[in-house]
mmCIF file of C-alpha atoms in Angstrom:
data_model
loop_
_atom_site.group_PDB
_atom_site.id
_atom_site.type_symbol
_atom_site.label_atom_id
_atom_site.label_comp_id
_atom_site.label_asym_id
_atom_site.label_seq_id
_atom_site.Cartn_x
_atom_site.Cartn_y
_atom_site.Cartn_z
ATOM 1 C CA UNK A 1 58.192 -19.204 -87.564
ATOM 2 C CA UNK A 2 58.877 -22.394 -89.388
ATOM 3 C CA UNK A 3 58.275 -26.050 -88.703
ATOM 4 C CA UNK A 4 61.224 -28.379 -88.139
ATOM 5 C CA UNK A 5 61.608 -32.016 -87.099
ATOM 6 C CA UNK A 6 62.904 -32.104 -83.522
ATOM 7 C CA UNK A 7 62.188 -35.631 -82.265
ATOM 8 C CA UNK A 8 63.144 -38.569 -84.467
ATOM 9 C CA UNK A 9 60.745 -41.511 -84.561
ATOM 10 C CA UNK A 10 62.872 -43.684 -82.221
ATOM 11 C CA UNK A 11 62.785 -40.952 -79.533
ATOM 12 C CA UNK A 12 59.003 -40.623 -79.861
ATOM 13 C CA UNK A 13 58.403 -44.368 -79.732
ATOM 14 C CA UNK A 14 60.775 -44.602 -76.783
ATOM 15 C CA UNK A 15 58.864 -41.879 -74.958
ATOM 16 C CA UNK A 16 55.379 -43.348 -75.407
ATOM 17 C CA UNK A 17 56.476 -46.925 -74.752
ATOM 18 C CA UNK A 18 58.173 -45.741 -71.570
ATOM 19 C CA UNK A 19 55.020 -43.922 -70.449
ATOM 20 C CA UNK A 20 52.776 -46.926 -71.153
ATOM 21 C CA UNK A 21 55.128 -49.398 -69.480
ATOM 22 C CA UNK A 22 55.498 -47.249 -66.348
ATOM 23 C CA UNK A 23 51.708 -47.167 -65.983
ATOM 24 C CA UNK A 24 51.474 -50.927 -66.558
ATOM 25 C CA UNK A 25 54.281 -51.586 -64.067
ATOM 26 C CA UNK A 26 52.328 -49.714 -61.382
ATOM 27 C CA UNK A 27 49.052 -51.471 -62.257
ATOM 28 C CA UNK A 28 50.516 -54.996 -62.258
ATOM 29 C CA UNK A 29 52.229 -54.331 -58.937
ATOM 30 C CA UNK A 30 48.969 -53.115 -57.398
ATOM 31 C CA UNK A 31 47.089 -56.172 -58.688
ATOM 32 C CA UNK A 32 49.785 -58.484 -57.317
ATOM 33 C CA UNK A 33 49.406 -62.257 -57.201
ATOM 34 C CA UNK A 34 49.866 -63.894 -60.585
ATOM 35 C CA UNK A 35 50.096 -60.452 -62.263
ATOM 36 C CA UNK A 36 53.513 -60.052 -60.688
ATOM 37 C CA UNK A 37 55.059 -62.144 -63.460
ATOM 38 C CA UNK A 38 53.991 -59.345 -65.818
ATOM 39 C CA UNK A 39 55.420 -56.723 -63.475
ATOM 40 C CA UNK A 40 58.761 -58.516 -63.924
ATOM 41 C CA UNK A 41 58.488 -58.662 -67.724
ATOM 42 C CA UNK A 42 57.550 -54.984 -67.880
ATOM 43 C CA UNK A 43 60.589 -54.212 -65.739
ATOM 44 C CA UNK A 44 62.825 -56.073 -68.192
ATOM 45 C CA UNK A 45 61.304 -54.131 -71.082
ATOM 46 C CA UNK A 46 61.882 -50.846 -69.235
ATOM 47 C CA UNK A 47 65.497 -51.797 -68.607
ATOM 48 C CA UNK A 48 65.976 -52.489 -72.326
ATOM 49 C CA UNK A 49 64.264 -49.190 -73.184
ATOM 50 C CA UNK A 50 66.452 -47.101 -70.895
ATOM 51 C CA UNK A 51 69.569 -48.916 -72.198
ATOM 52 C CA UNK A 52 68.439 -47.992 -75.705
ATOM 53 C CA UNK A 53 67.895 -44.351 -74.734
ATOM 54 C CA UNK A 54 71.380 -44.092 -73.216
ATOM 55 C CA UNK A 55 72.952 -45.428 -76.427
ATOM 56 C CA UNK A 56 70.642 -43.231 -78.492
ATOM 57 C CA UNK A 57 71.956 -40.290 -76.482
ATOM 58 C CA UNK A 58 75.323 -41.050 -78.052
ATOM 59 C CA UNK A 59 74.477 -42.054 -81.616
ATOM 60 C CA UNK A 60 70.944 -40.682 -82.104
ATOM 61 C CA UNK A 61 69.825 -37.598 -84.012
ATOM 62 C CA UNK A 62 70.736 -34.015 -83.045
ATOM 63 C CA UNK A 63 68.269 -33.260 -80.229
ATOM 64 C CA UNK A 64 68.359 -36.823 -78.876
ATOM 65 C CA UNK A 65 72.062 -36.605 -78.068
ATOM 66 C CA UNK A 66 73.320 -35.918 -74.562
ATOM 67 C CA UNK A 67 75.684 -33.371 -76.099
ATOM 68 C CA UNK A 68 72.571 -31.373 -77.046
ATOM 69 C CA UNK A 69 70.821 -31.502 -73.698
ATOM 70 C CA UNK A 70 73.313 -32.002 -70.917
ATOM 71 C CA UNK A 71 73.933 -28.446 -69.741
ATOM 72 C CA UNK A 72 76.359 -26.890 -67.297
ATOM 73 C CA UNK A 73 74.913 -25.581 -64.015
ATOM 74 C CA UNK A 74 75.674 -22.007 -65.114
ATOM 75 C CA UNK A 75 73.650 -22.464 -68.330
ATOM 76 C CA UNK A 76 70.756 -23.827 -66.296
ATOM 77 C CA UNK A 77 70.879 -20.858 -63.894
ATOM 78 C CA UNK A 78 71.129 -18.424 -66.794
ATOM 79 C CA UNK A 79 68.132 -20.071 -68.492
ATOM 80 C CA UNK A 80 66.004 -19.778 -65.356
ATOM 81 C CA UNK A 81 66.835 -16.053 -64.947
ATOM 82 C CA UNK A 82 66.564 -15.219 -68.611
ATOM 83 C CA UNK A 83 63.568 -13.252 -69.903
ATOM 84 C CA UNK A 84 60.763 -15.704 -70.564
ATOM 85 C CA UNK A 85 59.643 -16.110 -74.146
ATOM 86 C CA UNK A 86 63.017 -15.594 -75.732
ATOM 87 C CA UNK A 87 64.721 -18.463 -73.941
ATOM 88 C CA UNK A 88 62.229 -21.164 -74.993
ATOM 89 C CA UNK A 89 62.845 -20.530 -78.653
ATOM 90 C CA UNK A 90 66.564 -21.058 -78.292
ATOM 91 C CA UNK A 91 66.076 -24.662 -77.240
ATOM 92 C CA UNK A 92 63.860 -26.639 -79.637
ATOM 93 C CA UNK A 93 64.887 -29.869 -77.869
ATOM 94 C CA UNK A 94 65.109 -30.279 -74.097
ATOM 95 C CA UNK A 95 65.628 -26.884 -72.486
ATOM 96 C CA UNK A 96 68.235 -26.574 -69.698
ATOM 97 C CA UNK A 97 65.676 -26.839 -66.882
ATOM 98 C CA UNK A 98 63.598 -29.583 -68.502
ATOM 99 C CA UNK A 99 66.723 -31.581 -69.253
ATOM 100 C CA UNK A 100 67.260 -32.024 -65.506
ATOM 101 C CA UNK A 101 63.869 -33.701 -65.239
ATOM 102 C CA UNK A 102 64.605 -35.955 -68.234
ATOM 103 C CA UNK A 103 67.961 -36.950 -66.780
ATOM 104 C CA UNK A 104 66.429 -37.603 -63.350
ATOM 105 C CA UNK A 105 63.670 -39.768 -64.850
ATOM 106 C CA UNK A 106 66.147 -41.845 -66.856
ATOM 107 C CA UNK A 107 68.420 -42.389 -63.850
ATOM 108 C CA UNK A 108 65.570 -43.217 -61.459
ATOM 109 C CA UNK A 109 63.855 -45.615 -63.882
ATOM 110 C CA UNK A 110 67.194 -47.323 -64.511
ATOM 111 C CA UNK A 111 67.827 -47.615 -60.757
ATOM 112 C CA UNK A 112 64.280 -48.902 -60.282
ATOM 113 C CA UNK A 113 64.666 -51.586 -62.960
ATOM 114 C CA UNK A 114 68.067 -52.702 -61.649
ATOM 115 C CA UNK A 115 66.949 -52.786 -58.005
ATOM 116 C CA UNK A 116 63.961 -54.867 -59.106
ATOM 117 C CA UNK A 117 66.310 -57.516 -60.490
ATOM 118 C CA UNK A 118 67.678 -58.037 -56.964
ATOM 119 C CA UNK A 119 64.461 -57.516 -54.988
ATOM 120 C CA UNK A 120 62.065 -60.044 -53.449
ATOM 121 C CA UNK A 121 58.434 -59.823 -52.375
ATOM 122 C CA UNK A 122 58.785 -61.960 -49.213
ATOM 123 C CA UNK A 123 55.971 -64.119 -50.559
ATOM 124 C CA UNK A 124 56.811 -66.286 -53.559
ATOM 125 C CA UNK A 125 58.787 -64.186 -56.046
ATOM 126 C CA UNK A 126 62.237 -62.694 -56.333
ATOM 127 C CA UNK A 127 64.091 -60.847 -59.049
ATOM 128 C CA UNK A 128 66.167 -62.972 -61.445
ATOM 129 C CA UNK A 129 69.464 -61.826 -59.916
ATOM 130 C CA UNK A 130 68.410 -61.996 -56.241
ATOM 131 C CA UNK A 131 69.968 -65.444 -55.842
ATOM 132 C CA UNK A 132 73.431 -63.923 -56.346
ATOM 133 C CA UNK A 133 73.200 -61.875 -53.156
ATOM 134 C CA UNK A 134 72.189 -62.450 -49.519
ATOM 135 C CA UNK A 135 68.580 -62.100 -48.370
ATOM 136 C CA UNK A 136 69.672 -59.131 -46.282
ATOM 137 C CA UNK A 137 70.935 -57.286 -49.361
ATOM 138 C CA UNK A 138 67.945 -58.347 -51.411
ATOM 139 C CA UNK A 139 65.765 -56.790 -48.692
ATOM 140 C CA UNK A 140 67.754 -53.559 -49.029
ATOM 141 C CA UNK A 141 67.143 -53.503 -52.783
ATOM 142 C CA UNK A 142 63.472 -54.257 -52.095
ATOM 143 C CA UNK A 143 63.279 -51.370 -49.658
ATOM 144 C CA UNK A 144 64.772 -49.008 -52.242
ATOM 145 C CA UNK A 145 62.510 -50.371 -54.985
ATOM 146 C CA UNK A 146 59.271 -50.157 -52.997
ATOM 147 C CA UNK A 147 59.825 -46.883 -51.142
ATOM 148 C CA UNK A 148 62.524 -44.605 -52.585
ATOM 149 C CA UNK A 149 62.402 -45.608 -56.265
ATOM 150 C CA UNK A 150 58.628 -45.886 -56.572
ATOM 151 C CA UNK A 151 57.978 -42.553 -54.847
ATOM 152 C CA UNK A 152 60.666 -40.761 -56.850
ATOM 153 C CA UNK A 153 58.996 -41.984 -60.043
ATOM 154 C CA UNK A 154 55.576 -40.787 -58.862
ATOM 155 C CA UNK A 155 57.106 -37.423 -57.977
ATOM 156 C CA UNK A 156 59.020 -37.015 -61.248
ATOM 157 C CA UNK A 157 56.061 -38.106 -63.373
ATOM 158 C CA UNK A 158 53.877 -35.644 -61.469
ATOM 159 C CA UNK A 159 56.401 -32.884 -62.094
ATOM 160 C CA UNK A 160 56.632 -33.851 -65.768
ATOM 161 C CA UNK A 161 52.845 -33.714 -66.224
ATOM 162 C CA UNK A 162 52.598 -30.432 -64.316
ATOM 163 C CA UNK A 163 55.271 -28.844 -66.504
ATOM 164 C CA UNK A 164 53.476 -30.059 -69.646
ATOM 165 C CA UNK A 165 50.168 -28.658 -68.394
ATOM 166 C CA UNK A 166 51.951 -25.333 -67.793
ATOM 167 C CA UNK A 167 53.264 -25.320 -71.368
ATOM 168 C CA UNK A 168 49.944 -26.339 -72.901
ATOM 169 C CA UNK A 169 47.626 -24.008 -70.945
ATOM 170 C CA UNK A 170 49.833 -21.011 -70.083
ATOM 171 C CA UNK A 171 52.430 -20.880 -72.816
ATOM 172 C CA UNK A 172 50.094 -22.287 -75.486
ATOM 173 C CA UNK A 173 52.802 -24.638 -76.663
ATOM 174 C CA UNK A 174 51.505 -28.137 -77.400
ATOM 175 C CA UNK A 175 54.404 -30.314 -76.291
ATOM 176 C CA UNK A 176 52.473 -33.627 -76.330
ATOM 177 C CA UNK A 177 51.620 -33.068 -80.015
ATOM 178 C CA UNK A 178 55.295 -32.478 -80.788
ATOM 179 C CA UNK A 179 56.101 -35.760 -79.092
ATOM 180 C CA UNK A 180 53.612 -37.459 -81.459
ATOM 181 C CA UNK A 181 54.426 -35.708 -84.740
ATOM 182 C CA UNK A 182 58.052 -34.937 -83.926
ATOM 183 C CA UNK A 183 57.683 -31.375 -85.214
ATOM 184 C CA UNK A 184 57.919 -27.968 -83.554
ATOM 185 C CA UNK A 185 57.385 -24.372 -84.679
ATOM 186 C CA UNK A 186 60.627 -22.467 -84.201
ATOM 187 C CA UNK A 187 62.086 -19.017 -84.729
ATOM 188 C CA UNK A 188 65.398 -18.482 -86.460
ATOM 189 C CA UNK A 189 67.286 -21.290 -88.081
ATOM 190 C CA UNK A 190 67.930 -24.162 -85.648
ATOM 191 C CA UNK A 191 68.934 -27.500 -87.184
ATOM 192 C CA UNK A 192 66.263 -29.992 -88.213
ATOM 193 C CA UNK A 193 66.956 -33.632 -87.384
ATOM 194 C CA UNK A 194 67.812 -36.546 -89.581
ATOM 195 C CA UNK A 195 64.768 -38.802 -89.134
ATOM 196 C CA UNK A 196 65.601 -41.039 -92.085
ATOM 197 C CA UNK A 197 64.709 -44.689 -92.559
ATOM 198 C CA UNK A 198 68.364 -45.566 -92.193
ATOM 199 C CA UNK A 199 68.593 -43.964 -88.762
ATOM 200 C CA UNK A 200 65.345 -45.657 -87.710
ATOM 201 C CA UNK A 201 66.792 -49.003 -88.727
ATOM 202 C CA UNK A 202 69.891 -48.288 -86.683
ATOM 203 C CA UNK A 203 67.641 -47.529 -83.700
ATOM 204 C CA UNK A 204 65.797 -50.800 -84.222
ATOM 205 C CA UNK A 205 69.079 -52.716 -84.314
ATOM 206 C CA UNK A 206 70.290 -51.017 -81.118
ATOM 207 C CA UNK A 207 66.987 -51.685 -79.357
ATOM 208 C CA UNK A 208 67.107 -55.346 -80.436
ATOM 209 C CA UNK A 209 70.634 -55.601 -79.011
ATOM 210 C CA UNK A 210 69.402 -54.063 -75.723
ATOM 211 C CA UNK A 211 66.553 -56.582 -75.530
ATOM 212 C CA UNK A 212 68.972 -59.441 -76.144
ATOM 213 C CA UNK A 213 71.311 -58.108 -73.460
ATOM 214 C CA UNK A 214 68.521 -57.869 -70.884
ATOM 215 C CA UNK A 215 67.214 -61.292 -71.900
ATOM 216 C CA UNK A 216 70.640 -62.840 -71.289
ATOM 217 C CA UNK A 217 71.014 -60.911 -68.015
ATOM 218 C CA UNK A 218 67.778 -62.225 -66.505
ATOM 219 C CA UNK A 219 68.649 -65.810 -67.494
ATOM 220 C CA UNK A 220 71.852 -65.748 -65.397
ATOM 221 C CA UNK B 1 83.286 -52.882 5.596
ATOM 222 C CA UNK B 2 80.188 -50.918 4.708
ATOM 223 C CA UNK B 3 81.609 -50.147 1.275
ATOM 224 C CA UNK B 4 82.133 -53.862 0.653
ATOM 225 C CA UNK B 5 78.601 -54.612 1.744
ATOM 226 C CA UNK B 6 77.263 -51.832 -0.378
ATOM 227 C CA UNK B 7 79.121 -53.001 -3.476
ATOM 228 C CA UNK B 8 77.918 -56.573 -2.828
ATOM 229 C CA UNK B 9 74.363 -55.361 -2.654
ATOM 230 C CA UNK B 10 74.804 -53.282 -5.773
ATOM 231 C CA UNK B 11 76.227 -56.276 -7.646
ATOM 232 C CA UNK B 12 73.380 -58.495 -6.472
ATOM 233 C CA UNK B 13 70.812 -55.929 -7.528
ATOM 234 C CA UNK B 14 72.476 -55.446 -10.904
ATOM 235 C CA UNK B 15 72.637 -59.166 -11.643
ATOM 236 C CA UNK B 16 69.014 -59.601 -10.599
ATOM 237 C CA UNK B 17 68.052 -56.869 -13.019
ATOM 238 C CA UNK B 18 70.090 -58.445 -15.810
ATOM 239 C CA UNK B 19 68.594 -61.886 -15.203
ATOM 240 C CA UNK B 20 65.102 -60.467 -14.943
ATOM 241 C CA UNK B 21 65.597 -58.525 -18.172
ATOM 242 C CA UNK B 22 67.015 -61.577 -19.967
ATOM 243 C CA UNK B 23 64.199 -63.865 -18.870
ATOM 244 C CA UNK B 24 61.655 -61.349 -20.168
ATOM 245 C CA UNK B 25 63.460 -61.317 -23.503
ATOM 246 C CA UNK B 26 63.592 -65.064 -24.067
ATOM 247 C CA UNK B 27 59.918 -65.773 -24.861
ATOM 248 C CA UNK B 28 59.760 -62.778 -27.208
ATOM 249 C CA UNK B 29 62.908 -63.876 -29.018
ATOM 250 C CA UNK B 30 61.563 -67.403 -29.292
ATOM 251 C CA UNK B 31 58.266 -66.202 -30.664
ATOM 252 C CA UNK B 32 60.060 -64.110 -33.299
ATOM 253 C CA UNK B 33 62.290 -67.016 -34.289
ATOM 254 C CA UNK B 34 59.340 -69.405 -34.372
ATOM 255 C CA UNK B 35 57.224 -67.246 -36.677
ATOM 256 C CA UNK B 36 60.171 -66.253 -38.871
ATOM 257 C CA UNK B 37 61.019 -69.935 -39.342
ATOM 258 C CA UNK B 38 57.430 -70.715 -40.253
ATOM 259 C CA UNK B 39 57.314 -67.783 -42.693
ATOM 260 C CA UNK B 40 60.611 -68.893 -44.196
ATOM 261 C CA UNK B 41 59.172 -72.354 -44.861
ATOM 262 C CA UNK B 42 55.986 -70.837 -46.282
ATOM 263 C CA UNK B 43 58.116 -68.718 -48.620
ATOM 264 C CA UNK B 44 59.976 -71.788 -49.812
ATOM 265 C CA UNK B 45 56.825 -73.764 -50.544
ATOM 266 C CA UNK B 46 55.045 -70.791 -52.108
ATOM 267 C CA UNK B 47 58.053 -70.271 -54.399
ATOM 268 C CA UNK B 48 57.948 -73.911 -55.475
ATOM 269 C CA UNK B 49 54.288 -73.655 -56.398
ATOM 270 C CA UNK B 50 54.932 -70.305 -58.096
ATOM 271 C CA UNK B 51 57.566 -71.936 -60.317
ATOM 272 C CA UNK B 52 54.847 -74.327 -61.575
ATOM 273 C CA UNK B 53 52.242 -71.545 -61.857
ATOM 274 C CA UNK B 54 54.676 -69.494 -63.993
ATOM 275 C CA UNK B 55 55.476 -72.541 -66.100
ATOM 276 C CA UNK B 56 59.173 -72.706 -65.157
ATOM 277 C CA UNK B 57 58.752 -76.155 -63.635
ATOM 278 C CA UNK B 58 56.453 -78.858 -65.078
ATOM 279 C CA UNK B 59 53.297 -79.681 -63.115
ATOM 280 C CA UNK B 60 53.562 -82.673 -60.832
ATOM 281 C CA UNK B 61 50.480 -83.436 -58.770
ATOM 282 C CA UNK B 62 52.252 -85.126 -55.853
ATOM 283 C CA UNK B 63 54.834 -82.331 -55.489
ATOM 284 C CA UNK B 64 52.208 -79.584 -55.532
ATOM 285 C CA UNK B 65 50.111 -81.511 -53.023
ATOM 286 C CA UNK B 66 52.966 -81.673 -50.523
ATOM 287 C CA UNK B 67 53.701 -77.969 -50.964
ATOM 288 C CA UNK B 68 50.065 -76.957 -50.586
ATOM 289 C CA UNK B 69 49.500 -79.244 -47.610
ATOM 290 C CA UNK B 70 52.581 -77.812 -45.857
ATOM 291 C CA UNK B 71 51.328 -74.281 -46.520
ATOM 292 C CA UNK B 72 47.920 -75.174 -45.164
ATOM 293 C CA UNK B 73 49.416 -76.446 -41.906
ATOM 294 C CA UNK B 74 51.904 -73.588 -41.563
ATOM 295 C CA UNK B 75 49.169 -70.998 -42.139
ATOM 296 C CA UNK B 76 47.312 -72.441 -39.154
ATOM 297 C CA UNK B 77 50.256 -72.184 -36.760
ATOM 298 C CA UNK B 78 52.107 -69.080 -37.910
ATOM 299 C CA UNK B 79 49.545 -66.534 -36.801
ATOM 300 C CA UNK B 80 49.539 -67.985 -33.264
ATOM 301 C CA UNK B 81 53.166 -66.818 -32.968
ATOM 302 C CA UNK B 82 52.365 -63.160 -32.255
ATOM 303 C CA UNK B 83 51.908 -63.326 -28.449
ATOM 304 C CA UNK B 84 51.651 -60.128 -26.425
ATOM 305 C CA UNK B 85 55.116 -58.725 -25.742
ATOM 306 C CA UNK B 86 56.751 -60.252 -28.820
ATOM 307 C CA UNK B 87 56.840 -56.983 -30.750
ATOM 308 C CA UNK B 88 60.134 -55.246 -31.517
ATOM 309 C CA UNK B 89 63.532 -56.937 -31.621
ATOM 310 C CA UNK B 90 64.872 -58.463 -34.815
ATOM 311 C CA UNK B 91 61.415 -58.495 -36.375
ATOM 312 C CA UNK B 92 59.772 -56.631 -39.209
ATOM 313 C CA UNK B 93 56.341 -57.021 -37.655
ATOM 314 C CA UNK B 94 54.870 -53.563 -37.100
ATOM 315 C CA UNK B 95 53.700 -52.771 -33.551
ATOM 316 C CA UNK B 96 50.258 -52.029 -35.052
ATOM 317 C CA UNK B 97 49.657 -55.807 -35.071
ATOM 318 C CA UNK B 98 49.351 -55.829 -31.282
ATOM 319 C CA UNK B 99 47.321 -52.639 -31.239
ATOM 320 C CA UNK B 100 44.893 -53.989 -33.847
ATOM 321 C CA UNK B 101 44.954 -57.664 -32.923
ATOM 322 C CA UNK B 102 41.316 -58.255 -33.929
ATOM 323 C CA UNK B 103 41.894 -56.908 -37.432
ATOM 324 C CA UNK B 104 45.168 -58.806 -37.723
ATOM 325 C CA UNK B 105 43.385 -62.007 -36.741
ATOM 326 C CA UNK B 106 40.711 -61.426 -39.358
ATOM 327 C CA UNK B 107 43.367 -60.972 -42.023
ATOM 328 C CA UNK B 108 45.231 -64.055 -40.893
ATOM 329 C CA UNK B 109 42.011 -66.072 -41.044
ATOM 330 C CA UNK B 110 41.514 -64.889 -44.611
ATOM 331 C CA UNK B 111 44.976 -66.191 -45.488
ATOM 332 C CA UNK B 112 44.251 -69.481 -43.719
ATOM 333 C CA UNK B 113 41.086 -69.811 -45.769
ATOM 334 C CA UNK B 114 43.021 -69.228 -48.992
ATOM 335 C CA UNK B 115 45.696 -71.760 -47.984
ATOM 336 C CA UNK B 116 42.967 -74.357 -47.306
ATOM 337 C CA UNK B 117 41.419 -73.672 -50.737
ATOM 338 C CA UNK B 118 44.823 -74.054 -52.414
ATOM 339 C CA UNK B 119 45.298 -77.338 -50.579
ATOM 340 C CA UNK B 120 41.909 -78.560 -51.856
ATOM 341 C CA UNK B 121 42.758 -77.446 -55.399
ATOM 342 C CA UNK B 122 46.101 -79.293 -55.209
ATOM 343 C CA UNK B 123 44.306 -82.459 -54.159
ATOM 344 C CA UNK B 124 41.795 -82.086 -56.990
ATOM 345 C CA UNK B 125 44.681 -81.983 -59.472
ATOM 346 C CA UNK B 126 43.123 -79.136 -61.502
ATOM 347 C CA UNK B 127 46.046 -76.903 -62.531
ATOM 348 C CA UNK B 128 43.789 -73.983 -63.535
ATOM 349 C CA UNK B 129 42.238 -74.058 -60.062
ATOM 350 C CA UNK B 130 45.689 -74.279 -58.469
ATOM 351 C CA UNK B 131 46.803 -71.170 -60.366
ATOM 352 C CA UNK B 132 43.670 -69.303 -59.324
ATOM 353 C CA UNK B 133 43.996 -70.281 -55.662
ATOM 354 C CA UNK B 134 47.704 -69.509 -55.638
ATOM 355 C CA UNK B 135 46.903 -66.044 -56.968
ATOM 356 C CA UNK B 136 44.358 -65.487 -54.188
ATOM 357 C CA UNK B 137 46.658 -66.777 -51.458
ATOM 358 C CA UNK B 138 49.660 -64.660 -52.485
ATOM 359 C CA UNK B 139 47.395 -61.614 -52.707
ATOM 360 C CA UNK B 140 46.127 -62.216 -49.184
ATOM 361 C CA UNK B 141 49.778 -62.366 -48.039
ATOM 362 C CA UNK B 142 50.495 -59.040 -49.734
ATOM 363 C CA UNK B 143 47.495 -57.226 -48.263
ATOM 364 C CA UNK B 144 48.706 -58.076 -44.777
ATOM 365 C CA UNK B 145 52.387 -57.349 -45.545
ATOM 366 C CA UNK B 146 51.488 -53.915 -46.905
ATOM 367 C CA UNK B 147 49.742 -53.090 -43.666
ATOM 368 C CA UNK B 148 51.685 -54.870 -40.962
ATOM 369 C CA UNK B 149 55.206 -55.573 -42.221
ATOM 370 C CA UNK B 150 58.029 -53.060 -42.258
ATOM 371 C CA UNK B 151 59.722 -52.625 -45.610
#
């Protein structure tokens, strides 16, 4: 067993910011009233974050890249049927089954943020892009946002936490700690990631560009 | 001869049914249109106040006063537009409203109270109070929507 860097700092920051913002988005929506303005801002931040993660899936470090964790259906099936214990060690990053959950979360959060831009609350607020479409369509986006999207997020977050609990308590593998330190104990000789200052700066520049893009989008 | 008579009778019966059905529909349709119009206006005036609350539009006492006064009046009439038999149709009002009319009335009175407080705050010209009252009013809208409005 040896320790390698699996998650670069941008991936870790992305993960924890995403978690915090999702919780805050739910809280501000439940409070309602004047807190809704914060629900909107949090939604914009989440949109920028997911945009960043998509780009980071192309230019990020080894285990952050889609090429490392988008698997074919046959690989996923093989992973599920493989003998437990051996399979986990072959995938220091997202394993084939877990990658489905990551992909689903990214897609659903993206859909949730975008639908929010077009939604309205039938009281006093509407998303910044709602005025481009009819009320009827805005209501459809609202319906998706409030029922489908929200419940999918609850479900996927629940699944995510359950899977982590399974790893921590049954498999004695502390995944949350890895998401803080970035390191994992591995067998064999899998690649360690480039978590250099230069790459972190690149991530910062990409994230800044995503924020600017979202900022311009909501001003339309 | 008898076939003609029979078809005449059938036609008469059918048209009576159609007319009867239509006349039963009219008041319900009117009630839906009436309350939707009132809600539409409330939405417009709430949005205008919200723009000031959020800081997108500068505070202007006279403009806020008109908005708040309109809301106050509309809140008093809109909840009268849920007469028995006006459920269904092109409406997002859940049928539970008519099953739980007492509870619905209590909630509507809460909203009316909040609208009156916002109106008073607008007249006082205290922006902090306006923000606070706007928050309370929009929350009272949401509580009722969550329970009685289809998504």
